[in-house]
Tab-separated table of C-alpha atoms in Angstrom:
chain	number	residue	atom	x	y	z
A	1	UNK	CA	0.000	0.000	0.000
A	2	UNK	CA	1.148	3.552	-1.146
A	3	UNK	CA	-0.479	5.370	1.456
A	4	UNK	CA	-0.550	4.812	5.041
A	5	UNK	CA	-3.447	4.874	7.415
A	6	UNK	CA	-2.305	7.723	9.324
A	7	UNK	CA	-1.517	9.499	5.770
A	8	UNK	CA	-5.256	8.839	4.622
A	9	UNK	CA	-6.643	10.145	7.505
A	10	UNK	CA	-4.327	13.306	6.984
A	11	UNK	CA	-5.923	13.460	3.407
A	12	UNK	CA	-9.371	12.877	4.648
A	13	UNK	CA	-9.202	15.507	6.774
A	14	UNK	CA	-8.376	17.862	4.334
A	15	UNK	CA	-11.369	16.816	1.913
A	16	UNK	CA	-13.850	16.989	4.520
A	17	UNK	CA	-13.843	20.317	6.551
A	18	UNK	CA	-14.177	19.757	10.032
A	19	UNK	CA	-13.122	16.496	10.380
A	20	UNK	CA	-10.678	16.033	12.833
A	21	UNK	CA	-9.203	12.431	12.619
A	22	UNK	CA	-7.879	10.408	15.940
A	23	UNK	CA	-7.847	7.262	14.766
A	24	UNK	CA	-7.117	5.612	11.968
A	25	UNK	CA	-6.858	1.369	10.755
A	26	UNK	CA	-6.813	-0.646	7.926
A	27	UNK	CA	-9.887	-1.312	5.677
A	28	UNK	CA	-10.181	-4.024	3.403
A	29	UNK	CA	-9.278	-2.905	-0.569
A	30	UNK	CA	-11.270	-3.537	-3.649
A	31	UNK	CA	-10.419	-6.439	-5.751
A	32	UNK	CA	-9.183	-5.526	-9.038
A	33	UNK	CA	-9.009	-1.856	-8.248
A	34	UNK	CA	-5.452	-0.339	-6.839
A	35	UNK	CA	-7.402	1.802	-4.621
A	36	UNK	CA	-5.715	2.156	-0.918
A	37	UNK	CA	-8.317	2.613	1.384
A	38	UNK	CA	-8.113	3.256	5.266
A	39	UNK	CA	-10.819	3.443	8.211
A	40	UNK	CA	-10.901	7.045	10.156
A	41	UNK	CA	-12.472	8.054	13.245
A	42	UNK	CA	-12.748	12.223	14.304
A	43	UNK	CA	-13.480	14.017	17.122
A	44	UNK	CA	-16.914	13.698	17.000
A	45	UNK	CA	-17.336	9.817	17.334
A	46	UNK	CA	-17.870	9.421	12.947
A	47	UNK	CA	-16.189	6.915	11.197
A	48	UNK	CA	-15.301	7.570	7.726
A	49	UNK	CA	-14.085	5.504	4.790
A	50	UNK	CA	-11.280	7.422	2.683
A	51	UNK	CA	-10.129	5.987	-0.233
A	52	UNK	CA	-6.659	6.839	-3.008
A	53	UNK	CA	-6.271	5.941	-6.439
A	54	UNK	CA	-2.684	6.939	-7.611
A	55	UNK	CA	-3.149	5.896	-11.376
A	56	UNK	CA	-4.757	8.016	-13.831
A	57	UNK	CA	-7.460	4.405	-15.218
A	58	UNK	CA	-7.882	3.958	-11.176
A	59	UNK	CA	-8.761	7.402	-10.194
A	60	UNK	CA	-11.376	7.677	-13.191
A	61	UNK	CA	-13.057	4.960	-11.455
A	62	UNK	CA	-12.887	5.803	-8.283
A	63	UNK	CA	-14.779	9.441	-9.638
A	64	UNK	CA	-16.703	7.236	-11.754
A	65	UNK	CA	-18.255	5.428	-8.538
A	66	UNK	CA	-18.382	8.272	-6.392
A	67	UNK	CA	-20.536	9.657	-9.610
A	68	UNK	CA	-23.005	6.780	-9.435
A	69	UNK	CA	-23.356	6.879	-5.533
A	70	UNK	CA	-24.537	10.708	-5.946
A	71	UNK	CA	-27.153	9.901	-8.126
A	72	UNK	CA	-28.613	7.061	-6.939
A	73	UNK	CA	-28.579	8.150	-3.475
A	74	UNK	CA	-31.816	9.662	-3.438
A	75	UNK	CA	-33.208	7.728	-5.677
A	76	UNK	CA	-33.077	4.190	-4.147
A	77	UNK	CA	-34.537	3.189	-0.439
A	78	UNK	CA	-30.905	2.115	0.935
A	79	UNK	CA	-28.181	3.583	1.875
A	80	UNK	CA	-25.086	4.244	-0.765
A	81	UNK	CA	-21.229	5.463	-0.334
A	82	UNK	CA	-22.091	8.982	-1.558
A	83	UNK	CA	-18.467	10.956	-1.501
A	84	UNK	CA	-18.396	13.745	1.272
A	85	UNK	CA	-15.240	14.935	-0.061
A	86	UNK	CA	-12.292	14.808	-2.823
A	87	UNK	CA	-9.161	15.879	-3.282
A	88	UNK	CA	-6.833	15.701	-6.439
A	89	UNK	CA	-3.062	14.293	-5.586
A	90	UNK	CA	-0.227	16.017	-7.213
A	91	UNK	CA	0.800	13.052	-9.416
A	92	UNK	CA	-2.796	13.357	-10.997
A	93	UNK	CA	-4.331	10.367	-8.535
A	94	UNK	CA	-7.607	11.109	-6.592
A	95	UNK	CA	-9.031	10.770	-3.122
A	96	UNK	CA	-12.853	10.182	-2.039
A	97	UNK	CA	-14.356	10.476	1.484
A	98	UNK	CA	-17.511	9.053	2.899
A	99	UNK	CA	-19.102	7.859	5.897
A	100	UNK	CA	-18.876	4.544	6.965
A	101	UNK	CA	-21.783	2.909	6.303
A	102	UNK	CA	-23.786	-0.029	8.579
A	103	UNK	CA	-24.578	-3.001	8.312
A	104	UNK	CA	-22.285	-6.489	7.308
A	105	UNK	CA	-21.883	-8.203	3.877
A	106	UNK	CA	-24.888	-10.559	2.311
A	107	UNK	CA	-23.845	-14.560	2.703
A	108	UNK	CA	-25.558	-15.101	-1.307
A	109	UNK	CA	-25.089	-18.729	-0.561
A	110	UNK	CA	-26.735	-18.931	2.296
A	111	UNK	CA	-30.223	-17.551	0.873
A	112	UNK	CA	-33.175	-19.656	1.081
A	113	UNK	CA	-36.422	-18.910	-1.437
A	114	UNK	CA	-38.688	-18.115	1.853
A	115	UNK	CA	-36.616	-15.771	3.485
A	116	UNK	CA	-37.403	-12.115	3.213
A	117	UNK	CA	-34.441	-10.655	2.284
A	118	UNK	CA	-34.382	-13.140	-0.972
A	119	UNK	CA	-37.127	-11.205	-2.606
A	120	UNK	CA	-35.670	-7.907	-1.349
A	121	UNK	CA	-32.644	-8.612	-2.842
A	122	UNK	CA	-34.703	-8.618	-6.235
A	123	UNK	CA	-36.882	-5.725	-5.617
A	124	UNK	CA	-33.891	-3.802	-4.972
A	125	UNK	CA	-31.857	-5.133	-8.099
A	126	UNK	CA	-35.282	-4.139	-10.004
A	127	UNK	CA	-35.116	-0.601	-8.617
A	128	UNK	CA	-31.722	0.042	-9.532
A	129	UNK	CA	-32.834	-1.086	-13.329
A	130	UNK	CA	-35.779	0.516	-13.123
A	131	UNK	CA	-33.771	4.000	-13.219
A	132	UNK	CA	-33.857	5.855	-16.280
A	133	UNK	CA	-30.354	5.569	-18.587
A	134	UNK	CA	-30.142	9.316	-18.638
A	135	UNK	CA	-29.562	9.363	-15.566
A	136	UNK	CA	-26.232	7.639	-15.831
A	137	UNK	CA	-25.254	9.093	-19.255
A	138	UNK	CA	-25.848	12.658	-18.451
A	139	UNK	CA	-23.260	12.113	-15.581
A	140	UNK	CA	-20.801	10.755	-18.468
A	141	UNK	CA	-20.864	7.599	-17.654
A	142	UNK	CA	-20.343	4.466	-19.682
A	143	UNK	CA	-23.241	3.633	-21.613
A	144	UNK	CA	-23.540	0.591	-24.769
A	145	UNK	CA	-26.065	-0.748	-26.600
A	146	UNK	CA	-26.632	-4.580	-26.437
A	147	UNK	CA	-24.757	-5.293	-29.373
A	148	UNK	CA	-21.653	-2.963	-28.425
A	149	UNK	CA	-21.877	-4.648	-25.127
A	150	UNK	CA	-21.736	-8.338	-27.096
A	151	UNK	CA	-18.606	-7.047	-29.143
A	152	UNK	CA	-17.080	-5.912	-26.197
A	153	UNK	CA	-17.090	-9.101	-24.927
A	154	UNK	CA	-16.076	-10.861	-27.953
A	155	UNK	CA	-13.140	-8.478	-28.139
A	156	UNK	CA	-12.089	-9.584	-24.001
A	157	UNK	CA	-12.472	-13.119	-25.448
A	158	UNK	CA	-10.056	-12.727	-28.702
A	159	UNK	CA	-7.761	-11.027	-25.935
A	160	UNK	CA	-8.138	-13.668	-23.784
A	161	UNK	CA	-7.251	-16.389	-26.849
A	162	UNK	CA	-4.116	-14.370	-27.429
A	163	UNK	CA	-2.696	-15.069	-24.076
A	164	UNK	CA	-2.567	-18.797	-25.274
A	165	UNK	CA	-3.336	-19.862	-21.108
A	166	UNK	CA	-7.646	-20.449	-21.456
A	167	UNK	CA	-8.324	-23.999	-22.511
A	168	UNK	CA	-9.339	-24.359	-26.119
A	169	UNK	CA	-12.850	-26.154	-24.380
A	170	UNK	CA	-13.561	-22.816	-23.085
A	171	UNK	CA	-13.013	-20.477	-25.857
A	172	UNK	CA	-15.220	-22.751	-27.455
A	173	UNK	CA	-17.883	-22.863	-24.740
A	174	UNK	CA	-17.480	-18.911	-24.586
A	175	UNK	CA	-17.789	-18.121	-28.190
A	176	UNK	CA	-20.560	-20.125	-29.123
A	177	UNK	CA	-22.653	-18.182	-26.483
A	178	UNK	CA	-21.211	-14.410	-27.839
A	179	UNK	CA	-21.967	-15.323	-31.376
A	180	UNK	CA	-25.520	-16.563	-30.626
A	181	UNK	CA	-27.247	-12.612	-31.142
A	182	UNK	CA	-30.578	-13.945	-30.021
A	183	UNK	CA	-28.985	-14.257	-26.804
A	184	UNK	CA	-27.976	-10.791	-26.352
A	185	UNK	CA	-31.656	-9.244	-27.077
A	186	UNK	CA	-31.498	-7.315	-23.774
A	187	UNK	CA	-32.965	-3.888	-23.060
A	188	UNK	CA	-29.623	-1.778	-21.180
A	189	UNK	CA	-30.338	-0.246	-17.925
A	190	UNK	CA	-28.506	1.341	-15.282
A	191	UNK	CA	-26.556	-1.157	-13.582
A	192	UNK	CA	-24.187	-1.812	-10.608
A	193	UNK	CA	-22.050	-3.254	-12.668
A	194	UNK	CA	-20.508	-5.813	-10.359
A	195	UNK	CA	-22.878	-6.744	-7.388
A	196	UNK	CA	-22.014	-9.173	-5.534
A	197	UNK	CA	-22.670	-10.065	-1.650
A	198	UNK	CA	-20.142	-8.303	-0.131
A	199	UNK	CA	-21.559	-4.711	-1.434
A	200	UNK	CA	-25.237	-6.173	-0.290
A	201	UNK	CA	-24.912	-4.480	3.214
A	202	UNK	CA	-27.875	-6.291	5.985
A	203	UNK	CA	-28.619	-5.204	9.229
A	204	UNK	CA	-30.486	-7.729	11.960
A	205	UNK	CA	-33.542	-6.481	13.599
A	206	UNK	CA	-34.742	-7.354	16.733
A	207	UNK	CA	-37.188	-9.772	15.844
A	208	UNK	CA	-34.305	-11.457	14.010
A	209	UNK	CA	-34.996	-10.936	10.264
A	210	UNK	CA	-31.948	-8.803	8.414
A	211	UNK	CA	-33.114	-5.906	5.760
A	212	UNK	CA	-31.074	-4.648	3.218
A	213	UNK	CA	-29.830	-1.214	4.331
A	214	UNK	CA	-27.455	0.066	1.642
A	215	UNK	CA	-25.559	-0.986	-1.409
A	216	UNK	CA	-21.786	-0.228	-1.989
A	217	UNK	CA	-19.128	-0.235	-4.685
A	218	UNK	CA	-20.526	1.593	-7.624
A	219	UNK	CA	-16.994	2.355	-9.573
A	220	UNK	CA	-18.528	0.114	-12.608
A	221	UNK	CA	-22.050	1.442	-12.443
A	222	UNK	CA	-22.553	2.245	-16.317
A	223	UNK	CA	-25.712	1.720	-18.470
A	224	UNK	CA	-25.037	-2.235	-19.657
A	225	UNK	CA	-26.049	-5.476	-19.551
A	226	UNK	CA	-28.603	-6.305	-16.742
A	227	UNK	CA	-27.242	-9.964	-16.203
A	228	UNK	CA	-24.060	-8.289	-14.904
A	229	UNK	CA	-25.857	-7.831	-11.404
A	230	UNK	CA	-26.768	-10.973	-11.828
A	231	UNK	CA	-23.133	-13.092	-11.987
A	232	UNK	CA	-22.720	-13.789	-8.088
A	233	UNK	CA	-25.776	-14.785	-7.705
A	234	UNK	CA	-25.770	-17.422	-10.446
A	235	UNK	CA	-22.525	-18.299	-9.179
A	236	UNK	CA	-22.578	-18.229	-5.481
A	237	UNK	CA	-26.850	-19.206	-5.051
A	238	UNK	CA	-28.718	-21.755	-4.357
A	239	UNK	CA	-31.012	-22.615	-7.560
A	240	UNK	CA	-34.771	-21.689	-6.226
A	241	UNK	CA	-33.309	-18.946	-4.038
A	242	UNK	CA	-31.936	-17.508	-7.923
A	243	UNK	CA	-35.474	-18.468	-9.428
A	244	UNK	CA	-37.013	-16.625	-6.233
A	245	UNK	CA	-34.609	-13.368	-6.512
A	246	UNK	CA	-35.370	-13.349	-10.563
A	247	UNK	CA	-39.029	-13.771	-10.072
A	248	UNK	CA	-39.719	-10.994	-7.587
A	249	UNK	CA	-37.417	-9.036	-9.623
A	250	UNK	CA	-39.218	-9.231	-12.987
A	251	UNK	CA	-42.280	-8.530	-11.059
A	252	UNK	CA	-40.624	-5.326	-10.031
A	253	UNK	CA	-39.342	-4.377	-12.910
A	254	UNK	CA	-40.709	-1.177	-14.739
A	255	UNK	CA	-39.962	-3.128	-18.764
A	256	UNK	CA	-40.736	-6.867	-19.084
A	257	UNK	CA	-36.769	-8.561	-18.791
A	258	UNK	CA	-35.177	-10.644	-21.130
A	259	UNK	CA	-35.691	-14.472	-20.764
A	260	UNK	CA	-31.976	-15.401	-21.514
A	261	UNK	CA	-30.810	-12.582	-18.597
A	262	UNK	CA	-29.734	-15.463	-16.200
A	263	UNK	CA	-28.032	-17.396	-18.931
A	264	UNK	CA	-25.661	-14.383	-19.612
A	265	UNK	CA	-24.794	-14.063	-16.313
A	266	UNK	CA	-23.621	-17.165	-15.774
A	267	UNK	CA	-21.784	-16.470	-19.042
A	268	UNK	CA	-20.218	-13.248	-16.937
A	269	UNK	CA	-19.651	-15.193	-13.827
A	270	UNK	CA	-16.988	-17.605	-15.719
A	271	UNK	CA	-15.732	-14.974	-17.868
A	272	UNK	CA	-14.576	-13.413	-13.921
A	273	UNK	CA	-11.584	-16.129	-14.346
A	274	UNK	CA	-10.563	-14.330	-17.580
A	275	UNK	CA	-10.502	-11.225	-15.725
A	276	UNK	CA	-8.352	-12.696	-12.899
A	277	UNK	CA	-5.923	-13.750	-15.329
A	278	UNK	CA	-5.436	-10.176	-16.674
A	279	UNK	CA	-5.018	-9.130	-13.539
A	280	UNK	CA	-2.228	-11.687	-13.077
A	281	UNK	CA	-0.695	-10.410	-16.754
A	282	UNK	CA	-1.115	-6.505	-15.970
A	283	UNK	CA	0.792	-7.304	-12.216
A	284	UNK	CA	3.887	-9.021	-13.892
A	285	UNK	CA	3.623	-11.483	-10.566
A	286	UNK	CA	4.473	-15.061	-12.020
A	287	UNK	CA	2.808	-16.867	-8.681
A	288	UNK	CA	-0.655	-15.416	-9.801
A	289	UNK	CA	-0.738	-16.062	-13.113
A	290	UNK	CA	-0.002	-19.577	-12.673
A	291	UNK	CA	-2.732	-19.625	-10.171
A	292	UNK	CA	-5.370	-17.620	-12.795
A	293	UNK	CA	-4.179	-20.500	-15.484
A	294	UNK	CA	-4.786	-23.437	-13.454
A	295	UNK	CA	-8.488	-22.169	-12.349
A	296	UNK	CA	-9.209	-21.822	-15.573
A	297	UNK	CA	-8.081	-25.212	-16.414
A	298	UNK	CA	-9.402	-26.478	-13.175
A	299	UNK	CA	-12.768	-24.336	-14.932
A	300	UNK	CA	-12.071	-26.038	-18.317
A	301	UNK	CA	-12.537	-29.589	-16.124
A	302	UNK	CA	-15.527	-28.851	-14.264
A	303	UNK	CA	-17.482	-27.485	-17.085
A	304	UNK	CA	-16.689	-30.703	-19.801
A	305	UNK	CA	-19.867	-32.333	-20.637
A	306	UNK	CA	-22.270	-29.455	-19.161
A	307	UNK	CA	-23.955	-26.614	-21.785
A	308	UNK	CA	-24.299	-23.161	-21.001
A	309	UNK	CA	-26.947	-22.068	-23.396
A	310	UNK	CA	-30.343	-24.107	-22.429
A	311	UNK	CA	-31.866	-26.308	-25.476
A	312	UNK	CA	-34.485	-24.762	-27.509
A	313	UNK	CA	-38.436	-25.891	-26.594
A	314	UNK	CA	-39.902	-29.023	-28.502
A	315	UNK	CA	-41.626	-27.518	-31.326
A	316	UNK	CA	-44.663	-28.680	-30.693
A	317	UNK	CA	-45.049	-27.759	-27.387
A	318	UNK	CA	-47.264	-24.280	-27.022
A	319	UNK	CA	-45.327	-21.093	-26.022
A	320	UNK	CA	-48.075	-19.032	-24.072
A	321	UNK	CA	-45.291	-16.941	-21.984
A	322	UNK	CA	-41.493	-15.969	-22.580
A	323	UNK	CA	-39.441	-17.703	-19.220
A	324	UNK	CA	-36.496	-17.254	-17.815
A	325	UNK	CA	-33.385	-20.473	-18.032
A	326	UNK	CA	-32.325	-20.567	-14.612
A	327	UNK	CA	-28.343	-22.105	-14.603
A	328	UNK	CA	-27.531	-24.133	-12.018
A	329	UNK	CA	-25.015	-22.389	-9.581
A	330	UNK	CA	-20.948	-22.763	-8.952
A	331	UNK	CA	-20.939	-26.012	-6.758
A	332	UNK	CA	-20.322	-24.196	-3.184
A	333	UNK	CA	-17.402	-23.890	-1.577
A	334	UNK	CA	-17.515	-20.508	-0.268
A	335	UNK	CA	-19.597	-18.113	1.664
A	336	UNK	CA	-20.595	-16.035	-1.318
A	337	UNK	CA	-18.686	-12.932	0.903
A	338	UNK	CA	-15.166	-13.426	0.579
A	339	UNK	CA	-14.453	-10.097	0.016
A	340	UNK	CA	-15.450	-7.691	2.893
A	341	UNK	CA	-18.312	-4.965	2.536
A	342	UNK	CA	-16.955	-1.680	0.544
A	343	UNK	CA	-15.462	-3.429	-2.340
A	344	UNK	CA	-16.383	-2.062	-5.793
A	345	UNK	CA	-16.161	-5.086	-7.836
A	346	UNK	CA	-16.235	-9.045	-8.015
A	347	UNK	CA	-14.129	-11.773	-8.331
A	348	UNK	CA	-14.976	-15.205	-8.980
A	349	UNK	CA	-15.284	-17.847	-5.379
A	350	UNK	CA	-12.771	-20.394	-5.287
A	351	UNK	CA	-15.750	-22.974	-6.716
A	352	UNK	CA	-15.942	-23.393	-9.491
A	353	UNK	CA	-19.261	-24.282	-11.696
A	354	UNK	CA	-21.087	-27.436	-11.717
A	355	UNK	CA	-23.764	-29.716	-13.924
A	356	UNK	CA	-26.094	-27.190	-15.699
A	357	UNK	CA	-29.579	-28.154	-14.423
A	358	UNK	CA	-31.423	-25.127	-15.951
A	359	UNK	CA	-34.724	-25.073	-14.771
A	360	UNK	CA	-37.352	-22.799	-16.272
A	361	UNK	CA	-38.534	-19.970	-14.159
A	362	UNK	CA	-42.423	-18.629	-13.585
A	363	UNK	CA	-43.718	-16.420	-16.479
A	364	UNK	CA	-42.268	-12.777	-15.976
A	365	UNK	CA	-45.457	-11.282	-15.252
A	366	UNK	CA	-46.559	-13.908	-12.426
A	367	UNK	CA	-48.196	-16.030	-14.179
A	368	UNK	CA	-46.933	-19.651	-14.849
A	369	UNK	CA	-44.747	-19.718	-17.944
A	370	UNK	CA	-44.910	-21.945	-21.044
């Protein structure tokens, strides 16, 4: 780390007038972002959050986020990481301040269909769709159509062939699903743009049941690809807690959603080892790119004999309603919140994915699907 805690806090008091730090501790950093980040307590009994990106592509998304927060804040029923304070470092690097936020990280894995907070979780992924683009692309922020958003991908997957280190069974596997158009018929919304259960922040009432109480980590918020909030859950949930969270979530939804939006994200939540391995490349560190090459072989391995794309109806089978193909999740190993609460983006669990076992979800409008 390239600054201190005791050097945030000095920087976090100079962002935020009036606060007086006299304490300050490590807080856990985002994955994939070089973003130092510290833990400060003033005079007054706050705790803030103050976080420093020294490269120019890190300290865009760091303002990027801190963008995002601002307008959602008042726009969503939780709580956000809106940014009480900035500074600009002399080597061109920036620095964000907010208050800490309550509340611990969402266990995705250990969601059941009855509980509560399952069909929260989709009402609140629904409201954050349910925003309007401009709202995102008047603040400048990244905005595609679905078909940029498909070449985009395909042009992460040539990069990824180039590297020679993703089994040939994968590029395969991957490709087939990026050159299938029909798949990427998606509306683009607002999105998070990297959700996962660590940025799901719950607090426990005292009759026992938690309630969602604020969502952190915007830096990738842009106007995308709705299965992108999607990925961790796929990954990380139980089947009919997914089919649950999707069906309270179309139901909340302002626009009818895409039936193949669950199939993409599983799609997303295995392209996450591709993005681990450049990581590994961009570091230089030979330890983790071996590591990024054998979980994508240990991927490759897992995957053999399963499909990612669902098979098409029987033809002569009635189609009344459009429904959702639900993939079966990574086989669990983990708590679905590795990383701790505050982290911008995801990164895939050490599972891996199992057997496909798509089931079909409920029509989108609540009624049973065909």
């Amino acid at each position: 780390m390239s600054h201190t805690p005791a050097h945030l806090a000095a920087l976090a008091s100079a962002a935020v007038p009036g606060l007086d730090p006299v304490a300050a501790g490590t807080f856990p950093p985002a994955q994939r972002v070089s973003v130092d980040a510290a833990s400060v307590q003033d005079s007054q009994g706050r705790t803030w959050i103050v976080r420093a990106a020294d490269s120019a592509g890190t300290a865009l998304a760091l303002d990027a986020g801190a963008a995002a927060a601002g307008l959602v804040a008042r726009r969503l029923s939780v709580s956000v990481p809106v940014s009480r304070g900035s500074l600009t470092l002399p080597d061109g690097g920036r620095v964000h301040v907010h208050a800490a936020m309550a509340g611990h990280a969402l266990r995705l894995a250990g969601l059941e269909p009855h509980f509560p907070i399952t069909a929260a979780l989709g009402r609140l992924l629904a409201a954050v769709h349910n925003l309007e683009p401009g709202v995102f692309e008047d603040a400048g922020l990244e905005s595609y159509t679905s078909e940029e958003y498909r070449q985009r991908r395909l042009a992460d997957l040539d990069r990824a062939a180039a590297t020679g280190r993703v089994p040939a069974a994968l590029l395969t596997r991957w490709e087939a699903a990026l050159e299938n158009v029909a798949l990427w018929r998606f509306v683009p919304v607002p999105v998070h743009g990297g959700l996962a259960g660590r940025h799901v922040l719950v607090t426990v009432g005292e009759d026992g049941e938690p309630t969602i109480r604020g969502l952190a980590g915007w830096r990738r918020a842009k106007v995308a690809d709705p299965a992108d909030d999607f990925a961790a859950l796929v990954r990380d949930g139980d089947p009919e807690a997914v089919i649950e969270v999707a069906r309270t979530y179309a139901r909340s939804r302002s626009t009818r959603p895409d039936r193949h939006l669950l199939t993409r994200a599983k799609l997303v939540a295995e392209l996450g080892y591709v993005a681990d391995l450049f990581d590994a490349l961009a570091a230089g560190y030979p330890d983790a790119l071996d590591v990024a090459s054998a979980r994508l072989s240990q991927l490759a391995a897992d995957l053999d004999g399963t499909e990612l794309m669902p098979p098409p109806p029987p033809q002569a089978a009635p189609v009344t309603d459009p429904s959702y193909d639900v993939p079966v999740r990574a086989t669990d190993g983990g708590d679905g919140a590795a990383a701790p609460a505050g982290d911008d983006a995801e990164s895939p669990a050490a599972d891996t994915p199992g057997p496909d076992q798509s089931a079909a979800l409920p029509g989108l409008d609540g009624r049973p699907g065909g």
